[in-house]
Short mmCIF file of C-alpha atoms and ligand atoms in Angstrom, two decimals:
data_model
loop_
_atom_site.label_atom_id
_atom_site.label_comp_id
_atom_site.label_asym_id
_atom_site.label_seq_id
_atom_site.Cartn_x
_atom_site.Cartn_y
_atom_site.Cartn_z
CA MET A 912 26.13 11.24 8.33
CA ARG A 913 24.25 14.35 7.24
CA VAL A 914 20.65 14.24 5.99
CA MET A 915 19.10 17.02 3.91
CA LEU A 916 15.28 17.11 3.93
CA VAL A 917 13.25 19.00 1.36
CA ALA A 918 9.76 20.40 1.91
CA GLY A 919 8.00 22.65 -0.57
CA ALA A 920 4.24 22.39 -0.57
CA ARG A 921 1.52 21.82 2.00
CA PRO A 922 1.34 18.02 1.77
CA ASN A 923 5.09 17.80 2.41
CA PHE A 924 5.04 19.45 5.82
CA MET A 925 3.24 16.66 7.70
CA LYS A 926 5.62 14.15 6.09
CA VAL A 927 8.89 15.86 7.08
CA ALA A 928 7.76 16.73 10.63
CA PRO A 929 8.05 13.22 12.14
CA ILE A 930 11.25 12.42 10.21
CA LEU A 931 12.88 15.57 11.57
CA ARG A 932 11.82 14.60 15.07
CA ALA A 933 13.28 11.12 14.65
CA LEU A 934 16.56 12.49 13.29
CA ASP A 935 16.84 15.06 16.10
CA ALA A 936 16.05 12.46 18.77
CA ARG A 937 19.11 10.52 17.62
CA GLY A 938 21.30 13.59 17.28
CA ILE A 939 21.81 13.12 13.53
CA ASP A 940 23.14 16.11 11.61
CA ARG A 941 20.32 17.40 9.39
CA VAL A 942 19.53 20.33 7.13
CA LEU A 943 15.95 21.39 6.38
CA VAL A 944 15.30 23.10 3.03
CA HIS A 945 11.95 24.84 2.30
CA THR A 946 11.67 25.62 -1.40
CA GLY A 947 8.80 28.11 -0.89
CA GLN A 948 6.61 26.40 -3.51
CA HIS A 949 3.80 27.23 -1.06
CA TYR A 950 4.27 30.56 0.66
CA ASP A 951 0.94 31.89 1.98
CA PHE A 952 0.74 31.83 5.79
CA ALA A 953 -2.20 29.40 5.69
CA MET A 954 -0.46 27.07 3.21
CA SER A 955 2.95 27.02 4.85
CA GLU A 956 3.84 28.84 8.08
CA ALA A 957 0.65 27.74 9.85
CA PHE A 958 1.81 24.13 9.39
CA PHE A 959 5.29 24.87 10.70
CA GLU A 960 3.73 26.32 13.85
CA ASP A 961 1.08 23.64 14.26
CA LEU A 962 3.44 20.72 13.69
CA GLU A 963 6.32 22.37 15.56
CA ILE A 964 8.63 22.06 12.58
CA PRO A 965 11.90 23.93 13.20
CA THR A 966 12.73 26.99 11.10
CA PRO A 967 14.24 25.85 7.79
CA ASP A 968 18.01 26.14 7.43
CA ALA A 969 17.49 27.34 3.86
CA TYR A 970 14.41 29.04 2.38
CA LEU A 971 14.47 29.23 -1.41
CA GLY A 972 11.38 31.45 -1.86
CA VAL A 973 10.53 30.18 -5.35
CA GLY A 974 6.75 30.76 -5.25
CA SER A 975 4.24 29.96 -7.99
CA GLY A 976 4.60 29.68 -11.75
CA SER A 977 4.09 27.32 -14.65
CA HIS A 978 5.52 23.83 -14.16
CA ALA A 979 8.63 24.66 -16.17
CA ASP A 980 9.13 27.97 -14.44
CA GLN A 981 8.57 26.67 -10.90
CA THR A 982 10.62 23.49 -11.39
CA ALA A 983 13.49 25.38 -13.01
CA ARG A 984 13.57 28.04 -10.29
CA ILE A 985 13.65 25.37 -7.58
CA MET A 986 16.57 23.68 -9.37
CA LEU A 987 18.51 26.92 -9.74
CA ALA A 988 18.00 27.92 -6.11
CA PHE A 989 18.64 24.44 -4.71
CA GLU A 990 21.96 23.73 -6.46
CA PRO A 991 24.12 26.09 -4.36
CA VAL A 992 22.45 24.88 -1.15
CA LEU A 993 23.30 21.28 -2.01
CA LEU A 994 26.88 22.22 -2.87
CA GLU A 995 27.25 24.13 0.39
CA HIS A 996 26.01 21.32 2.66
CA ARG A 997 27.04 18.19 0.70
CA PRO A 998 24.76 15.83 2.63
CA THR A 999 25.20 12.07 2.75
CA TRP A 1000 21.47 11.68 1.99
CA LEU A 1001 18.93 13.84 0.23
CA LEU A 1002 15.52 12.87 1.62
CA VAL A 1003 12.56 13.91 -0.53
CA VAL A 1004 8.90 13.22 0.25
CA GLY A 1005 5.73 12.84 -1.82
CA ASP A 1006 5.22 13.94 -5.39
CA VAL A 1007 5.22 17.72 -5.73
CA ASN A 1008 7.40 19.74 -8.10
CA SER A 1009 9.92 20.39 -5.30
CA THR A 1010 10.38 16.62 -4.86
CA LEU A 1011 11.34 16.13 -8.49
CA ALA A 1012 13.39 19.32 -8.90
CA CYS A 1013 15.68 18.65 -5.93
CA SER A 1014 16.16 14.99 -6.86
CA LEU A 1015 17.18 15.95 -10.37
CA VAL A 1016 19.76 18.48 -9.17
CA THR A 1017 21.18 15.97 -6.71
CA VAL A 1018 21.57 13.08 -9.13
CA LYS A 1019 23.45 15.31 -11.59
CA LEU A 1020 25.87 16.44 -8.90
CA ARG A 1021 26.36 12.99 -7.44
CA GLY A 1022 29.97 12.78 -8.68
CA GLU A 1023 30.82 16.03 -6.91
CA THR A 1024 28.88 15.70 -3.64
CA GLY A 1025 28.56 11.93 -3.19
CA THR A 1026 24.95 12.43 -2.08
CA SER A 1027 22.50 9.53 -2.30
CA ILE A 1028 18.76 10.06 -2.73
CA ALA A 1029 15.99 8.53 -0.61
CA HIS A 1030 12.34 8.92 -1.59
CA VAL A 1031 9.64 8.71 1.07
CA GLU A 1032 6.25 7.58 -0.30
CA ALA A 1033 7.78 5.69 -3.22
CA GLY A 1034 5.91 3.37 -5.56
CA LEU A 1035 2.45 4.99 -5.62
CA ARG A 1036 0.98 5.01 -9.11
CA SER A 1037 -2.27 6.40 -10.52
CA ARG A 1038 -1.23 5.39 -14.08
CA ASN A 1039 -2.51 8.75 -15.22
CA TRP A 1040 0.24 10.63 -17.01
CA ASN A 1041 -1.94 13.74 -17.12
CA MET A 1042 -1.29 14.20 -13.41
CA PRO A 1043 1.87 16.22 -12.80
CA GLU A 1044 2.30 14.24 -9.57
CA GLU A 1045 2.47 10.94 -11.49
CA ILE A 1046 5.37 12.24 -13.56
CA ASN A 1047 7.07 13.58 -10.43
CA ARG A 1048 6.69 10.22 -8.65
CA ILE A 1049 7.91 8.04 -11.49
CA ILE A 1050 10.99 10.12 -12.18
CA THR A 1051 11.86 10.63 -8.51
CA ASP A 1052 11.62 6.87 -7.93
CA ARG A 1053 13.83 6.22 -10.95
CA LEU A 1054 16.49 8.59 -9.59
CA SER A 1055 16.42 7.32 -6.00
CA ASP A 1056 18.90 4.99 -4.33
CA LEU A 1057 16.54 4.02 -1.55
CA LEU A 1058 12.77 3.83 -2.03
CA PHE A 1059 10.65 3.91 1.13
CA THR A 1060 7.14 2.59 0.48
CA PRO A 1061 4.04 3.35 2.59
CA SER A 1062 2.24 0.09 1.71
CA ARG A 1063 3.28 -3.24 0.24
CA ASP A 1064 1.03 -2.80 -2.81
CA ALA A 1065 3.57 -0.21 -4.03
CA HIS A 1066 6.28 -2.86 -4.50
CA PRO A 1067 4.96 -4.56 -7.66
CA ASN A 1068 4.69 -1.10 -9.27
CA LEU A 1069 8.40 -0.50 -8.70
CA ILE A 1070 9.51 -4.01 -9.66
CA ALA A 1071 7.52 -3.68 -12.92
CA GLU A 1072 9.51 -0.54 -13.72
CA GLY A 1073 12.79 -2.38 -13.25
CA ILE A 1074 13.79 -0.94 -9.88
CA PRO A 1075 16.09 -3.45 -8.14
CA GLU A 1076 14.37 -5.05 -5.17
CA GLU A 1077 17.23 -4.31 -2.79
CA ARG A 1078 16.59 -0.59 -3.13
CA ILE A 1079 12.96 -0.89 -2.01
CA ARG A 1080 12.10 -0.79 1.71
CA PHE A 1081 8.66 -1.07 3.20
CA VAL A 1082 8.54 1.40 6.10
CA GLY A 1083 4.85 2.35 6.40
CA ASN A 1084 3.18 5.72 6.26
CA VAL A 1085 4.81 8.86 7.70
CA MET A 1086 1.56 10.85 7.28
CA ILE A 1087 0.06 8.57 9.90
CA ASP A 1088 3.00 9.22 12.26
CA THR A 1089 1.87 12.85 12.25
CA LEU A 1090 -1.83 12.01 12.43
CA LEU A 1091 -1.42 9.83 15.51
CA ASN A 1092 0.91 12.36 17.12
CA GLN A 1093 -1.52 15.25 16.58
CA LEU A 1094 -4.82 13.48 17.32
CA PRO A 1095 -5.02 14.51 21.00
CA LYS A 1096 -4.47 18.17 20.07
CA ALA A 1097 -6.99 17.95 17.23
CA GLY A 1098 -9.47 16.39 19.66
CA SER A 1099 -9.39 19.50 21.84
CA ILE A 1100 -9.99 21.96 18.97
CA ASP A 1101 -13.66 21.27 18.12
CA MET A 1102 -13.71 22.75 14.62
CA PRO A 1103 -17.33 21.66 14.00
CA GLY A 1104 -18.42 23.52 17.15
CA ARG A 1105 -16.46 26.62 16.14
CA LEU A 1106 -18.25 26.62 12.79
CA GLY A 1107 -21.67 25.99 14.33
CA LEU A 1108 -21.86 22.48 12.83
CA LYS A 1109 -23.19 19.39 14.60
CA ARG A 1110 -20.83 16.44 14.83
CA SER A 1111 -21.58 13.70 12.28
CA GLU A 1112 -24.07 15.95 10.51
CA TYR A 1113 -21.99 17.61 7.81
CA ALA A 1114 -19.73 16.79 4.90
CA ALA A 1115 -16.16 18.13 4.79
CA VAL A 1116 -14.69 18.75 1.34
CA THR A 1117 -11.30 19.54 -0.18
CA LEU A 1118 -10.94 20.45 -3.84
CA HIS A 1119 -7.86 21.61 -5.73
CA ARG A 1120 -6.78 19.10 -8.43
CA PRO A 1121 -6.27 20.65 -11.87
CA SER A 1122 -8.53 17.92 -13.32
CA ASN A 1123 -11.41 19.33 -11.22
CA VAL A 1124 -10.68 23.03 -10.99
CA ASP A 1125 -8.69 24.16 -14.03
CA THR A 1126 -11.49 24.25 -16.61
CA VAL A 1127 -14.80 26.05 -16.33
CA GLU A 1128 -16.66 22.85 -17.32
CA SER A 1129 -15.09 20.57 -14.69
CA LEU A 1130 -15.26 23.18 -11.94
CA THR A 1131 -18.92 23.92 -12.70
CA ARG A 1132 -19.74 20.20 -12.64
CA VAL A 1133 -18.10 19.52 -9.30
CA LEU A 1134 -19.45 22.67 -7.60
CA GLU A 1135 -22.98 21.91 -8.82
CA ALA A 1136 -22.70 18.35 -7.51
CA LEU A 1137 -21.48 19.59 -4.12
CA GLY A 1138 -24.35 22.09 -4.14
CA ALA A 1139 -26.80 19.20 -4.58
CA ILE A 1140 -25.35 17.45 -1.51
CA ALA A 1141 -25.68 20.73 0.38
CA TRP A 1142 -29.48 20.49 -0.04
CA GLU A 1143 -29.31 17.54 2.33
CA ILE A 1144 -26.45 18.24 4.72
CA PRO A 1145 -24.15 21.23 5.39
CA VAL A 1146 -21.06 21.08 3.16
CA VAL A 1147 -17.94 22.84 4.46
CA LEU A 1148 -15.08 23.61 2.07
CA PRO A 1149 -11.77 25.13 3.20
CA ILE A 1150 -10.82 26.71 -0.08
CA HIS A 1151 -7.45 26.11 -1.74
CA PRO A 1152 -5.88 29.20 -3.41
CA ARG A 1153 -5.86 27.51 -6.85
CA THR A 1154 -9.60 26.78 -6.56
CA LYS A 1155 -10.40 30.26 -5.27
CA LYS A 1156 -8.46 31.89 -8.08
CA ASN A 1157 -10.23 29.82 -10.74
CA ILE A 1158 -13.72 30.36 -9.30
CA GLU A 1159 -13.09 34.09 -9.53
CA ALA A 1160 -11.57 33.88 -13.01
CA PHE A 1161 -14.46 31.77 -14.37
CA GLY A 1162 -17.13 33.90 -12.62
CA LEU A 1163 -18.56 30.89 -10.72
CA ASP A 1164 -19.00 32.59 -7.33
CA VAL A 1165 -22.74 31.96 -7.34
CA LEU A 1166 -22.11 28.18 -7.21
CA LEU A 1167 -20.52 28.69 -3.79
CA ASP A 1168 -23.75 30.00 -2.26
CA PRO A 1169 -25.04 26.61 -1.01
CA LEU A 1170 -21.63 25.74 0.52
CA MET A 1171 -19.93 26.88 3.70
CA ILE A 1172 -16.67 28.34 2.40
CA ILE A 1173 -13.85 28.91 4.88
CA GLU A 1174 -10.21 29.92 4.48
CA PRO A 1175 -7.61 27.09 4.31
CA VAL A 1176 -7.22 25.60 7.79
CA GLY A 1177 -4.20 24.39 9.75
CA TYR A 1178 -3.28 20.73 10.23
CA SER A 1179 -5.01 19.98 13.53
CA GLU A 1180 -8.04 22.06 12.52
CA MET A 1181 -8.38 19.92 9.39
CA ILE A 1182 -8.09 16.69 11.37
CA SER A 1183 -10.76 17.97 13.77
CA LEU A 1184 -12.99 18.89 10.82
CA MET A 1185 -12.58 15.45 9.22
CA GLU A 1186 -12.94 13.56 12.47
CA GLY A 1187 -16.27 15.29 13.21
CA ALA A 1188 -17.70 14.84 9.70
CA ALA A 1189 -20.31 12.32 8.56
CA THR A 1190 -18.41 11.96 5.31
CA VAL A 1191 -15.43 13.52 3.57
CA LEU A 1192 -15.30 14.28 -0.16
CA THR A 1193 -11.86 15.02 -1.55
CA ASP A 1194 -9.48 15.05 -4.48
CA SER A 1195 -6.42 15.07 -2.20
CA GLY A 1196 -4.12 12.07 -1.82
CA GLY A 1197 -3.27 12.26 1.88
CA ILE A 1198 -6.86 12.78 3.00
CA GLN A 1199 -7.78 9.37 1.57
CA GLU A 1200 -5.23 7.93 4.00
CA GLU A 1201 -6.17 10.06 7.00
CA THR A 1202 -9.90 9.25 6.71
CA THR A 1203 -9.03 5.54 6.54
CA VAL A 1204 -7.28 5.73 9.89
CA LEU A 1205 -9.96 8.00 11.39
CA GLY A 1206 -12.69 5.60 10.21
CA ILE A 1207 -14.59 8.32 8.33
CA PRO A 1208 -16.14 7.34 4.98
CA CYS A 1209 -14.41 9.15 2.12
CA VAL A 1210 -15.47 9.77 -1.48
CA THR A 1211 -12.56 10.48 -3.81
CA MET A 1212 -13.38 12.83 -6.68
CA ARG A 1213 -10.74 11.65 -9.16
CA GLU A 1214 -10.44 9.33 -12.12
CA GLN A 1215 -8.10 6.97 -10.27
CA THR A 1216 -6.31 6.74 -6.96
CA GLU A 1217 -2.63 5.97 -6.43
CA ARG A 1218 -3.61 4.82 -2.93
CA PRO A 1219 -5.77 1.71 -3.62
CA ILE A 1220 -5.15 0.31 -0.14
CA THR A 1221 -7.50 3.01 1.19
CA ILE A 1222 -10.25 1.28 -0.79
CA THR A 1223 -9.31 -2.37 -0.26
CA GLU A 1224 -8.57 -1.98 3.45
CA GLY A 1225 -9.90 1.45 4.34
CA THR A 1226 -12.99 3.66 4.16
CA ASN A 1227 -12.42 5.19 0.73
CA ARG A 1228 -14.48 4.84 -2.47
CA MET A 1229 -14.20 6.45 -5.89
CA ALA A 1230 -16.92 8.76 -7.21
CA PRO A 1231 -18.01 7.73 -10.73
CA TRP A 1232 -15.87 9.61 -13.25
CA PRO A 1233 -16.35 12.12 -14.79
CA ILE A 1234 -18.05 13.83 -11.86
CA THR A 1235 -21.79 14.37 -12.36
CA THR A 1236 -24.37 15.52 -9.87
CA ASP A 1237 -26.18 12.16 -9.88
CA GLY A 1238 -22.92 10.19 -9.64
CA LEU A 1239 -21.49 12.21 -6.78
CA VAL A 1240 -24.73 12.32 -4.80
CA ALA A 1241 -25.08 8.52 -5.17
CA ALA A 1242 -21.47 7.91 -4.06
CA TRP A 1243 -21.94 10.24 -1.10
CA ARG A 1244 -25.15 8.44 -0.09
CA GLU A 1245 -23.43 5.04 -0.25
CA ALA A 1246 -20.58 6.41 1.85
CA LEU A 1247 -23.04 7.73 4.41
CA THR A 1248 -24.83 4.41 4.74
CA SER A 1249 -21.49 2.57 5.03
CA ARG A 1250 -20.69 4.72 8.05
CA GLU A 1251 -22.09 2.29 10.59
CA GLU A 1252 -19.76 -0.48 9.39
CA SER A 1253 -16.66 1.66 9.05
CA GLU A 1254 -14.15 1.78 11.81
CA GLY A 1255 -10.59 3.07 12.17
CA ARG A 1256 -8.61 0.56 10.15
CA ARG A 1257 -4.89 0.70 9.96
CA PRO A 1258 -3.09 -0.89 7.06
CA GLU A 1259 0.21 -2.53 7.99
CA GLY A 1260 2.87 0.00 8.96
CA TRP A 1261 0.41 2.87 9.50
CA ASP A 1262 1.33 2.73 13.16
CA GLY A 1263 3.13 5.95 14.04
CA ALA A 1264 6.65 4.50 13.74
CA ALA A 1265 7.39 4.85 9.99
CA SER A 1266 9.87 7.69 10.58
CA GLU A 1267 11.84 5.58 13.04
CA ARG A 1268 12.12 2.83 10.43
CA ILE A 1269 13.28 5.39 7.85
CA VAL A 1270 16.03 6.67 10.11
CA ASP A 1271 17.08 3.09 10.93
CA ALA A 1272 17.42 2.38 7.21
CA LEU A 1273 19.53 5.48 6.58
CA LEU A 1274 22.06 4.70 9.28
CA PRO A 1275 25.20 2.93 8.08
CA ASP A 1276 25.35 -0.80 8.93
C1 LIG B 148 0.64 21.52 -5.26
C2 LIG B 148 1.10 20.14 -5.74
C3 LIG B 148 -0.01 19.14 -5.50
C4 LIG B 148 -0.51 19.18 -4.06
C5 LIG B 148 -0.89 20.60 -3.70
C6 LIG B 148 -1.36 20.75 -2.29
C7 LIG B 148 2.62 20.09 -7.69
C8 LIG B 148 2.70 19.83 -9.14
N1 LIG B 148 1.38 20.13 -7.17
O1 LIG B 148 -0.47 21.91 -6.07
O2 LIG B 148 0.46 17.84 -5.78
O3 LIG B 148 -1.61 18.32 -3.90
O4 LIG B 148 0.27 21.43 -3.91
O5 LIG B 148 -1.75 22.06 -2.04
O6 LIG B 148 3.65 20.24 -7.06
N2 LIG B 148 -0.98 29.58 -4.45
C9 LIG B 148 -1.17 30.58 -3.54
N3 LIG B 148 -0.45 30.51 -2.38
C10 LIG B 148 0.40 29.51 -2.09
C11 LIG B 148 0.60 28.51 -3.06
C12 LIG B 148 -0.11 28.54 -4.23
O7 LIG B 148 -1.94 31.51 -3.75
O8 LIG B 148 1.01 29.51 -1.00
C13 LIG B 148 -1.79 29.61 -5.71
C14 LIG B 148 -1.08 30.28 -6.84
O9 LIG B 148 -2.04 30.96 -7.58
C15 LIG B 148 -0.55 29.13 -7.66
C16 LIG B 148 -1.60 28.06 -7.43
O10 LIG B 148 -2.06 28.28 -6.10
O11 LIG B 148 -0.36 29.45 -8.98
C17 LIG B 148 -1.08 26.66 -7.57
O12 LIG B 148 0.06 26.44 -6.72
P1 LIG B 148 1.12 25.28 -7.09
O13 LIG B 148 2.15 25.17 -6.05
O14 LIG B 148 1.56 25.46 -8.50
O15 LIG B 148 0.24 23.97 -7.12
P2 LIG B 148 -0.92 23.43 -6.17
O16 LIG B 148 -2.19 23.45 -6.95
O17 LIG B 148 -0.93 24.06 -4.81
#
């Protein structure tokens, strides 16, 4: 059996790391492909170093572009790699353009290579077709032979779309495999101390969704709202390249003045920053899950979440949408006062062993 794993963008790296470890521990033949969708040191290599991910066997170097351009270039570059290695399984994770592009190439070559597709983090749905990730998820799930879900609430979503039940396997959350593995290291880093912040006395923020940062109106609204919170508590924002580029293009630099802006941070630095925060405000997907396990109240700055279990069982809440200063400040205040009651809760299967269950499921009977 040969397994090909694809990683392309930052949120993929923490998902492939534990699966690679589990495959290597059992001596299974595997090939790691990095599409190069993310390529800056801070967005890519820093994670490989931090998470001790081995050097990729193939680096496609596709870089940025429009959706059509990026997706097409990944497909073109990936096809010869697939034909060269002819894996038994293609394992794709998450919902980025690399996930979709490599699945699409593989399904079209199935007759030639005999490769089956497995999707890790299957069945999540925001029901918002304006999100590129929603399209990527739905199509990848439709193309996959085996669908590994992180929580049981994903199953009805897949059944409703006509996916046969026998293809769906609940395995739990691979992000949490990495979180639990890296927690001791993150604990020794003290990011708040390095930044001169007092533990439990600041808000940590991430911001990069197109719905928040791609228009001058939405970006102004969210930065002004964060600025209002910064009147009350320090707000630290490791800045994503998309957000940085748009702030410059729209001439909004002055709105950053109340905030503590830092460069994008590595994985364990981010965990340390979240773990020390009073609250986290984010538009990321994975951070909703990580704060749930860390027991840190989280405010999600999006119209919907595809991870509702972080609200029903975890520490997450949605900011009123569209983002306004009053709405975000109120949601942040509620999150802050909920802090006393919140504790590290772990939904079923968020236990550090999801990757082992994935490898078990891939092995022939
Ligand atoms: C991508 C994913 C998104 C994920 C996010 C995490 C898709 C459709 N989106 O969004 O789901 O949450 O990654 O970061 O796959 N850039 C750099 N350096 C880099 C990478 C990007 O400067 O290493 C800049 C470029 O200007 C680029 C922009 O960021 O145009 C956007 O990058 P892209 O990969 O298209 O999407 P993300 O917004 O990062």
